[in-house]
Short mmCIF file of C-alpha atoms and ligand atoms in Angstrom, two decimals:
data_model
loop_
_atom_site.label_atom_id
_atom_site.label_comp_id
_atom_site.label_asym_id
_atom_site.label_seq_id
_atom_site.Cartn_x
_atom_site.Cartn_y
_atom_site.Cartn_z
CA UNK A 1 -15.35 -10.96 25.76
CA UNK A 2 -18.87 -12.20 26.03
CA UNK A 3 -21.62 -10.94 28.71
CA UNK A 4 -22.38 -14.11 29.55
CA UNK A 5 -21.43 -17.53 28.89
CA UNK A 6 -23.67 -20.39 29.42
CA UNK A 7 -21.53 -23.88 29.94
CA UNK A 8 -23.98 -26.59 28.69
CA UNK A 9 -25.84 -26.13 25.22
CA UNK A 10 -29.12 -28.55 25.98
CA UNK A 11 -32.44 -27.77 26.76
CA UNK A 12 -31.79 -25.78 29.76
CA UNK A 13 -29.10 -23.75 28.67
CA UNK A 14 -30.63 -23.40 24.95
CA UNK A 15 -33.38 -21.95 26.96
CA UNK A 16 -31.19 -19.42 29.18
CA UNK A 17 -29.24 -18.57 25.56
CA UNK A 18 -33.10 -17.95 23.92
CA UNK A 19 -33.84 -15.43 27.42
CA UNK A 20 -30.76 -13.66 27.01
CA UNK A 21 -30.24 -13.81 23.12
CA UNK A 22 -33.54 -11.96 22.80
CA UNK A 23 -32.39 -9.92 25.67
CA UNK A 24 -29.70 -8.30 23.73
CA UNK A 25 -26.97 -9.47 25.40
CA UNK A 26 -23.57 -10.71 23.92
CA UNK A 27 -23.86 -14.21 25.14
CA UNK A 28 -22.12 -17.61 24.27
CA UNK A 29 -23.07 -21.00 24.32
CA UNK A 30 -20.30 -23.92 24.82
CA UNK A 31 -21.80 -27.95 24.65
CA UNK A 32 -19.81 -31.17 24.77
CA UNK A 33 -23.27 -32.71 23.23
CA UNK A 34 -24.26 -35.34 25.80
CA UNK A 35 -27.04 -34.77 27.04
CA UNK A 36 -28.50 -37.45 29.78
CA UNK A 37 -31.43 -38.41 27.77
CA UNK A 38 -29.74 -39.24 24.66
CA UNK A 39 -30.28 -42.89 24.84
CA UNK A 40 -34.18 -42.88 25.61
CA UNK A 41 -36.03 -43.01 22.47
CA UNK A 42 -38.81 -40.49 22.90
CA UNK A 43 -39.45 -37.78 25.72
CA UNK A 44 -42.51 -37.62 26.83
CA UNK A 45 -44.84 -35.22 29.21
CA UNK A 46 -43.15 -31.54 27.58
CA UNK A 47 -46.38 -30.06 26.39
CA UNK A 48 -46.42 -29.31 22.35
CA UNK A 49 -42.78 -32.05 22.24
CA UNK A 50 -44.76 -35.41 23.34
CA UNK A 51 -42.94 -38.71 22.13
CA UNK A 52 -40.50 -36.61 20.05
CA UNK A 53 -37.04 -37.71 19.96
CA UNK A 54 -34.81 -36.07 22.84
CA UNK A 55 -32.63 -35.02 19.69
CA UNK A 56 -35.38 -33.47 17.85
CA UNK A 57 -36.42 -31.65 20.64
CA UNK A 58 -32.78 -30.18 21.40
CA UNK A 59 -32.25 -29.79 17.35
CA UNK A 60 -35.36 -27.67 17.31
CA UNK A 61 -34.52 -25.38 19.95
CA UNK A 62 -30.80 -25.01 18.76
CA UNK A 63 -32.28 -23.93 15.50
CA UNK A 64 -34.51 -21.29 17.07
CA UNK A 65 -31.92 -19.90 19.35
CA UNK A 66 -29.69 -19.94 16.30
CA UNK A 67 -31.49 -17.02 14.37
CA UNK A 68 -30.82 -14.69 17.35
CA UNK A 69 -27.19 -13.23 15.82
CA UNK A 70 -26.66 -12.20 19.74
CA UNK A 71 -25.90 -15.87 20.39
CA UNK A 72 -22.72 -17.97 19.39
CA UNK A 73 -22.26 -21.65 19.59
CA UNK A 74 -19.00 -23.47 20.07
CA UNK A 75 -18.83 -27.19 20.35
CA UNK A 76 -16.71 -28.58 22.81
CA UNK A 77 -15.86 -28.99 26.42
CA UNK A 78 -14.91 -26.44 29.16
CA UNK A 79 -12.11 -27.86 31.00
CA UNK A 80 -11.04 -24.84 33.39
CA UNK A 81 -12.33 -21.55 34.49
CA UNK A 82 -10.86 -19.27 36.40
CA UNK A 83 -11.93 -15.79 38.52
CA UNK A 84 -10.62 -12.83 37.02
CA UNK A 85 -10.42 -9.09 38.02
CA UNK A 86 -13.38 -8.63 35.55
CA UNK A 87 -15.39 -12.12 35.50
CA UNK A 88 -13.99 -15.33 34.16
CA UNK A 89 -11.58 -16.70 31.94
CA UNK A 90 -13.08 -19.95 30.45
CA UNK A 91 -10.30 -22.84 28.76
CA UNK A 92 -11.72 -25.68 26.51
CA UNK A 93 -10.34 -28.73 25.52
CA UNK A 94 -8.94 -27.60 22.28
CA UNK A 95 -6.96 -24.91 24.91
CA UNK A 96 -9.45 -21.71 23.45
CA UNK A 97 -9.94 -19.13 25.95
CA UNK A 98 -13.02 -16.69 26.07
CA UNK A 99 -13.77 -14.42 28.67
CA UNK A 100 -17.60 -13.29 30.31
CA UNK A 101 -18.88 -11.50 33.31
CA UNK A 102 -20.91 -13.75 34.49
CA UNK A 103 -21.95 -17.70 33.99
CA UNK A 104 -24.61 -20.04 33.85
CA UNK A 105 -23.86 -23.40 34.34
CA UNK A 106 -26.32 -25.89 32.54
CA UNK A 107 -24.33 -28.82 32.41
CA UNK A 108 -26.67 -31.50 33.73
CA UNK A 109 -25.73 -34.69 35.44
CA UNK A 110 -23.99 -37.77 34.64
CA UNK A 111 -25.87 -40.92 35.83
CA UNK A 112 -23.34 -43.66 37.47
CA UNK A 113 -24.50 -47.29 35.34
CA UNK A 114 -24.12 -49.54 38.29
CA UNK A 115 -22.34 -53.17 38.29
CA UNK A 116 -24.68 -54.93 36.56
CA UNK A 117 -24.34 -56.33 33.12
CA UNK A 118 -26.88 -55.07 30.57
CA UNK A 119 -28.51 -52.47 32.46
CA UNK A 120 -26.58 -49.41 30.78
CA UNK A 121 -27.91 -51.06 27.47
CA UNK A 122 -31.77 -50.86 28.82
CA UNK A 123 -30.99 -47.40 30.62
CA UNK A 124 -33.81 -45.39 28.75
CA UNK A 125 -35.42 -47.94 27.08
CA UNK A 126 -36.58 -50.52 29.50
CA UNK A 127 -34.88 -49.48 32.42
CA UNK A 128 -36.67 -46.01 33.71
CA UNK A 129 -35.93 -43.78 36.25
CA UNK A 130 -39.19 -41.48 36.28
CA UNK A 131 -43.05 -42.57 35.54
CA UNK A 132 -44.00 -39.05 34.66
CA UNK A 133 -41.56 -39.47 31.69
CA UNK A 134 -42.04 -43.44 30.43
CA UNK A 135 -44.67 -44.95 32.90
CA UNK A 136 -47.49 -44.33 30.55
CA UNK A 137 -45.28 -46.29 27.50
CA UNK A 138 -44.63 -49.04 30.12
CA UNK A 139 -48.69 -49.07 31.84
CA UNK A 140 -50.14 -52.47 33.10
CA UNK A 141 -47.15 -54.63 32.37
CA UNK A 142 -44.60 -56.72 34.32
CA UNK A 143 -42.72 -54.55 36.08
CA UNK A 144 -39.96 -54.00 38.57
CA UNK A 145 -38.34 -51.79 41.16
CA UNK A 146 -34.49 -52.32 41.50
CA UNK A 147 -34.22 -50.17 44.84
CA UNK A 148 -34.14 -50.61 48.74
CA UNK A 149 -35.04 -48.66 51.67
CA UNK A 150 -37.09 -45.88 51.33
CA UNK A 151 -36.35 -44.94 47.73
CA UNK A 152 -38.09 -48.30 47.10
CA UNK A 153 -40.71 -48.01 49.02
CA UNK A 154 -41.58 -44.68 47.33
CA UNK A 155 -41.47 -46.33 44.01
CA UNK A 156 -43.64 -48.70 45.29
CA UNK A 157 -46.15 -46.22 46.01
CA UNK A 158 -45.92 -44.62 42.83
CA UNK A 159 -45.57 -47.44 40.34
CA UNK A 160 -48.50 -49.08 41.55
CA UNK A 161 -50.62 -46.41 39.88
CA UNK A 162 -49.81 -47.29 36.78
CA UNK A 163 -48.96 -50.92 36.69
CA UNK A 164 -50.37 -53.70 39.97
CA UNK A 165 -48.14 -56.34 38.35
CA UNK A 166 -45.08 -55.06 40.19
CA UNK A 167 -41.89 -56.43 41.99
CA UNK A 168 -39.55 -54.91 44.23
CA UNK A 169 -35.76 -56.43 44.30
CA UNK A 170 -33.38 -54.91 46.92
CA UNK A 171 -30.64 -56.42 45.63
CA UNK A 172 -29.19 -58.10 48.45
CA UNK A 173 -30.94 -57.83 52.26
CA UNK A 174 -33.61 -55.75 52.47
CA UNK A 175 -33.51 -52.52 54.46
CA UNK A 176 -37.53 -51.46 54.12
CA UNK A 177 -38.48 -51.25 57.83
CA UNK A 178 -41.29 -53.54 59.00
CA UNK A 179 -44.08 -51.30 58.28
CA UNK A 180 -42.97 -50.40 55.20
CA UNK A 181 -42.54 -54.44 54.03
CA UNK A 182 -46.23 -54.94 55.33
CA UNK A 183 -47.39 -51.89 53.32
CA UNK A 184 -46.14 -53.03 49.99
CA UNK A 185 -47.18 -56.59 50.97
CA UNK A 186 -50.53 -55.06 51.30
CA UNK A 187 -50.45 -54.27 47.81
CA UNK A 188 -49.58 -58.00 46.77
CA UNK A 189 -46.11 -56.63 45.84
CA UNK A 190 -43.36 -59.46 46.22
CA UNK A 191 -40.16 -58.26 47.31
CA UNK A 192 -36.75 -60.32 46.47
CA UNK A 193 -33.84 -59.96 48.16
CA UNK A 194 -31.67 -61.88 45.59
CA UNK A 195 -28.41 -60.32 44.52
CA UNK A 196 -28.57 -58.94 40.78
CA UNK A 197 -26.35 -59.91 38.63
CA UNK A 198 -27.52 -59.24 35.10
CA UNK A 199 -30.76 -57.96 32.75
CA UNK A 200 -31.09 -60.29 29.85
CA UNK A 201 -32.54 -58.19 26.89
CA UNK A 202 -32.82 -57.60 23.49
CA UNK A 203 -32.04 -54.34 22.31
CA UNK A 204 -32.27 -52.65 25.59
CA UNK A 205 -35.81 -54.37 25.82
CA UNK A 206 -35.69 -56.14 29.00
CA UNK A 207 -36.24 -60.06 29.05
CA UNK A 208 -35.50 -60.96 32.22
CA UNK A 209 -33.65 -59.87 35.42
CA UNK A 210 -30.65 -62.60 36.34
CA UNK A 211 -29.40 -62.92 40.34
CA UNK A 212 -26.05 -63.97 41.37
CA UNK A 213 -27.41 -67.79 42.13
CA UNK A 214 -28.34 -67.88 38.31
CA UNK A 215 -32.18 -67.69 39.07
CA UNK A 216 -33.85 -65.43 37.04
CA UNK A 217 -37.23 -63.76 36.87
CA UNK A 218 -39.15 -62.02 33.79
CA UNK A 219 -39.35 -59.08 33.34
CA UNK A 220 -40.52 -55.99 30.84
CA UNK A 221 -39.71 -52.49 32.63
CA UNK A 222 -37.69 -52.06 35.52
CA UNK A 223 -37.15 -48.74 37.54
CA UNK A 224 -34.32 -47.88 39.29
CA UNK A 225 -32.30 -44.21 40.07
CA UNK A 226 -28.61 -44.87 40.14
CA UNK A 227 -25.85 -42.49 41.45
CA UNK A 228 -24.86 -39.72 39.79
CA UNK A 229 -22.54 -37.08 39.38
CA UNK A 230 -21.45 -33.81 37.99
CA UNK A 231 -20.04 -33.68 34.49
CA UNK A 232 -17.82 -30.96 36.00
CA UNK A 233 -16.56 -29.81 39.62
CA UNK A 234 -15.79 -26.05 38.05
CA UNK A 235 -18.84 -24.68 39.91
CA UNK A 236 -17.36 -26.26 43.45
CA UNK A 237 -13.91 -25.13 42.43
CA UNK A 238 -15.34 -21.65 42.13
CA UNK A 239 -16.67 -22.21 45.64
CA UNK A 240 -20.28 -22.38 44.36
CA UNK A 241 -22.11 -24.64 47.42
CA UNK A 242 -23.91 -27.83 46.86
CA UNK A 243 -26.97 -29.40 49.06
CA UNK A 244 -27.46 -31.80 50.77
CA UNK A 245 -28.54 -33.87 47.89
CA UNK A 246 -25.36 -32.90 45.84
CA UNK A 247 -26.85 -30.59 43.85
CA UNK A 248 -25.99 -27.27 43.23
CA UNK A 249 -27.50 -24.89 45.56
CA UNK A 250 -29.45 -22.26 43.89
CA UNK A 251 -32.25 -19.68 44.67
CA UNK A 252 -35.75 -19.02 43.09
CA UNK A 253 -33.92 -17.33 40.49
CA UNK A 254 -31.13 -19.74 39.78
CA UNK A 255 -28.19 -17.89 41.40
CA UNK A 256 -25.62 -19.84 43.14
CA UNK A 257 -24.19 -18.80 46.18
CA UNK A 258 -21.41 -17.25 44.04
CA UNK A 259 -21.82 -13.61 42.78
CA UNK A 260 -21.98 -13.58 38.79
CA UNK A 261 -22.61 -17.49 39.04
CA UNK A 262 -26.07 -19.11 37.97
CA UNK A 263 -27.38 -22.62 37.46
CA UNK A 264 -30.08 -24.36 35.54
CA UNK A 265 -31.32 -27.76 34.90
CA UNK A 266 -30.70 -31.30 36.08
CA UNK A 267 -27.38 -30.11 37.84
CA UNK A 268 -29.78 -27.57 40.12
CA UNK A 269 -32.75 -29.17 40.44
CA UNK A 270 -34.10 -32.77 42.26
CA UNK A 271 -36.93 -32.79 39.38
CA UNK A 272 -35.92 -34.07 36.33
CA UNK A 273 -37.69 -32.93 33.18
CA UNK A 274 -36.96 -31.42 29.95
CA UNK A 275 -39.62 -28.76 31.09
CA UNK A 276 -38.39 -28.55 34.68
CA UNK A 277 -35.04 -27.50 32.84
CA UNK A 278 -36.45 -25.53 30.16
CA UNK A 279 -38.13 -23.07 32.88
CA UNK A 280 -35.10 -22.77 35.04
CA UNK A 281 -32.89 -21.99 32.15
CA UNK A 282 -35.52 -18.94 31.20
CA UNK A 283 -35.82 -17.92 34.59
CA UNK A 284 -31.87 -17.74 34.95
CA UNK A 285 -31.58 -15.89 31.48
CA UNK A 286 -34.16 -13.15 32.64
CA UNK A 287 -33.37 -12.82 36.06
CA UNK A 288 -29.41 -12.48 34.81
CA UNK A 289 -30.53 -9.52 32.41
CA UNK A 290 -32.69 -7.73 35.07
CA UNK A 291 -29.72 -7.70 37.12
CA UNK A 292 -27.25 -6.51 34.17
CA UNK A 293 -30.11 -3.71 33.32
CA UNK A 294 -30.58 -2.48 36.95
CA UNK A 295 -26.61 -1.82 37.07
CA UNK A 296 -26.60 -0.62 33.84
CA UNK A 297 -29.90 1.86 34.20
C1 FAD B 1 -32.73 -41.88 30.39
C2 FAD B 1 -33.47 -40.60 30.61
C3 FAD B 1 -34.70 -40.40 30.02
C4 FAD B 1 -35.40 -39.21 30.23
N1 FAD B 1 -36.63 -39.05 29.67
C5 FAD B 1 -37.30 -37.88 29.87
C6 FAD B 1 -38.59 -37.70 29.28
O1 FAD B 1 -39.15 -38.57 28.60
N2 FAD B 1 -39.20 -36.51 29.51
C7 FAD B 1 -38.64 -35.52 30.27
O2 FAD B 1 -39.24 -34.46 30.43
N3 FAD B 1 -37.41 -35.68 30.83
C8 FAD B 1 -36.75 -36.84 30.64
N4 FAD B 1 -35.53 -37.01 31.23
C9 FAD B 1 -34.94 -35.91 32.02
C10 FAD B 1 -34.33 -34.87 31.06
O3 FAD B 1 -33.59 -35.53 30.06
C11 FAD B 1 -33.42 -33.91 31.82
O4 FAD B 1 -34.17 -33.32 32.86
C12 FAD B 1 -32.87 -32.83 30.88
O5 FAD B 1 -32.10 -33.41 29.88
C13 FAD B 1 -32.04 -31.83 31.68
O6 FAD B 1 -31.56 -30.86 30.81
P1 FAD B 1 -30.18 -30.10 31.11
O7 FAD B 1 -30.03 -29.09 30.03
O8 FAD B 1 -30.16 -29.65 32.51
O9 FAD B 1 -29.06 -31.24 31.02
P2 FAD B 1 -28.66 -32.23 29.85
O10 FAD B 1 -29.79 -32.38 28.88
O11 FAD B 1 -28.15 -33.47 30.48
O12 FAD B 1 -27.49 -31.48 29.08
C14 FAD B 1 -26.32 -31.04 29.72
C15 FAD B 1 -25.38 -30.58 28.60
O13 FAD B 1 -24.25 -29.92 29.17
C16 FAD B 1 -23.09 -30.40 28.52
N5 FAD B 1 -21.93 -30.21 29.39
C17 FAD B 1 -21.71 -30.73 30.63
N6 FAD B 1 -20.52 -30.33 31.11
C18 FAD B 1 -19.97 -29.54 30.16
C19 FAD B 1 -18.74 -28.83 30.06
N7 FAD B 1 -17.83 -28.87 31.06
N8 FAD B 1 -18.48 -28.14 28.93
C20 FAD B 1 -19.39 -28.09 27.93
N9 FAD B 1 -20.57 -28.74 27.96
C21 FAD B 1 -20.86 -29.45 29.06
C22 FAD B 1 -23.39 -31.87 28.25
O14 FAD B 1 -22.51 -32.42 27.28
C23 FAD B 1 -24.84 -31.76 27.79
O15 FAD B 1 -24.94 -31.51 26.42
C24 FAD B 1 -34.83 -38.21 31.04
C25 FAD B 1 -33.57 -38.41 31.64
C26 FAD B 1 -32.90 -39.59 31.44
C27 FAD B 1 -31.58 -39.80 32.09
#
């Protein structure tokens, strides 16, 4: 029986386990060990971890939240959890059960690779989804913008801070509005409505981009944010709510909208950052143990 169990072992749940571990409280940790950034190879923009390796960060903070002998780690997946008359019953996928009063969920989100050959190879590497992160690595070169609509219009925007050598494909007809398409015109950014078929690269370092009528165009970073989804749908089966961006819903202090349920990180937030996660996986550890000592006082 554990006071709390936090499903998700990566930065933001390390960071929940680090609140509550120093909190005193009888807490366990349970990671399937894929984290969404594995592939990239360094993080960047998480003040004192810059251009460290995504593992080395996460190996680092495992190691510090390891001393605490109020925290346990088991490696694995949880596969089922159920409501119980005293909290939860959690089930892995080696069929171990553990029980807690309450949960934090930290299990991040799954990106969706889309259709098109090579790009799960570059996802990380060449292919970006956030400037804040890799624009600085990837400043003042070729680059593109695999979006339409208004998410590519905001790239737009955004890129051209830190590169003017920019192109925007919409992969297939283009569904910028007028203004918008004179905007980025403005800007002397080209915008192709070929169909994608392919990015030609070595490595994951991006060559060239290849549409469906075997045209190609070169090409060294490319942005793009494709679907994604939960690694788990325990938190909806448990009746926590989502918004309207598929997230799960949470307030300031990571609770869900079910009692004993909180939720950190990527799967809770539409900012995606290893410090983003890092802070909401604190604030859910020390907001969980100010609850447990008011009932408790
Ligand atoms: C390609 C890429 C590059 C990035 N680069 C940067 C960067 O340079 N700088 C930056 O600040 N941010 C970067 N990010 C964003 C950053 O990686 C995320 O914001 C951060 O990893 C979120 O942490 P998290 O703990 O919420 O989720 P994750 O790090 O994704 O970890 C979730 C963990 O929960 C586990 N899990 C899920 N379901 C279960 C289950 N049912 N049972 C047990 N375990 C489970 C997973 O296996 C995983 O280990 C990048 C993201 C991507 C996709």
């Amino acid at each position: 029986m554990f006071e709390v169990i936090i499903i998700g072992g990566s930065y933001s749940g390390l960071s929940a386990g680090m609140a509550l571990g120093r909190a005193l409280r009888n807490v366990l940790i349970i990671d399937a060990g894929q984290p969404c950034n594995q592939q990239t190879p360094h993080s960047h923009n998480f003040i004192t971890q810059d251009g460290k390796t995504p593992k080395e960060i996460s190996q680092l903070a495992k190691q510090q939240v390891e001393k605490y002998d109020t925290v346990k780690f088991y490696d694995g997946l949880v596969v089922n959890t159920i409501k119980t008359s005293g909290g939860f019953e959690i089930t892995t996928n080696k069929k171990d059960t553990f029980l807690t009063e309450k949960i934090i969920f930290a299990t991040g989100i799954k990106d969706i690779m889309p259709n098109i050959k090579g790009f799960a190879s570059c996802w990380g590497i060449s292919v970006i989804h956030c400037p804040y992160c890799h624009g600085y690595e990837v400043k003042n070169i070729k680059t593109g913008i695999l979006a339409n609509g208004n998410n590519a219009f905001h790239y737009a925007q955004l890129i051209s801070n830190w590169t003017k050598d920019l192109t925007v494909f919409t992969n297939g007809k283009s569904t910028l509005t007028v203004e918008q398409t004179d905007k980025i015109k403005q800007h002397n950014i080209a915008i192709i409505e070929k169909e994608v078929i392919a990015l030609e690269h070595i490595n994951g370092k991006l060559k060239e981009i290849i549409f469906t009528d075997n045209s190609s165009f070169e090409l060294k970073a490319l942005y793009a944010r494709p679907e994604f989804k939960h690694h788990t749908n325990i938190p909806e089966k448990l009746g926590c709510e989502l918004t309207e961006h598929g997230l799960l819903k949470v307030d300031m202090f990571q609770k869900t909208t079910v009692k004993n349920i909180l939720a950190c990180g990527d799967n809770a937030s539409l900012f995606r950052s290893v410090s983003v996660a890092v802070a909401s996986g604190n604030m859910a550890g020390a907001f969980l143990n100010n609850q447990m000592t008011e009932k408790e006082f």
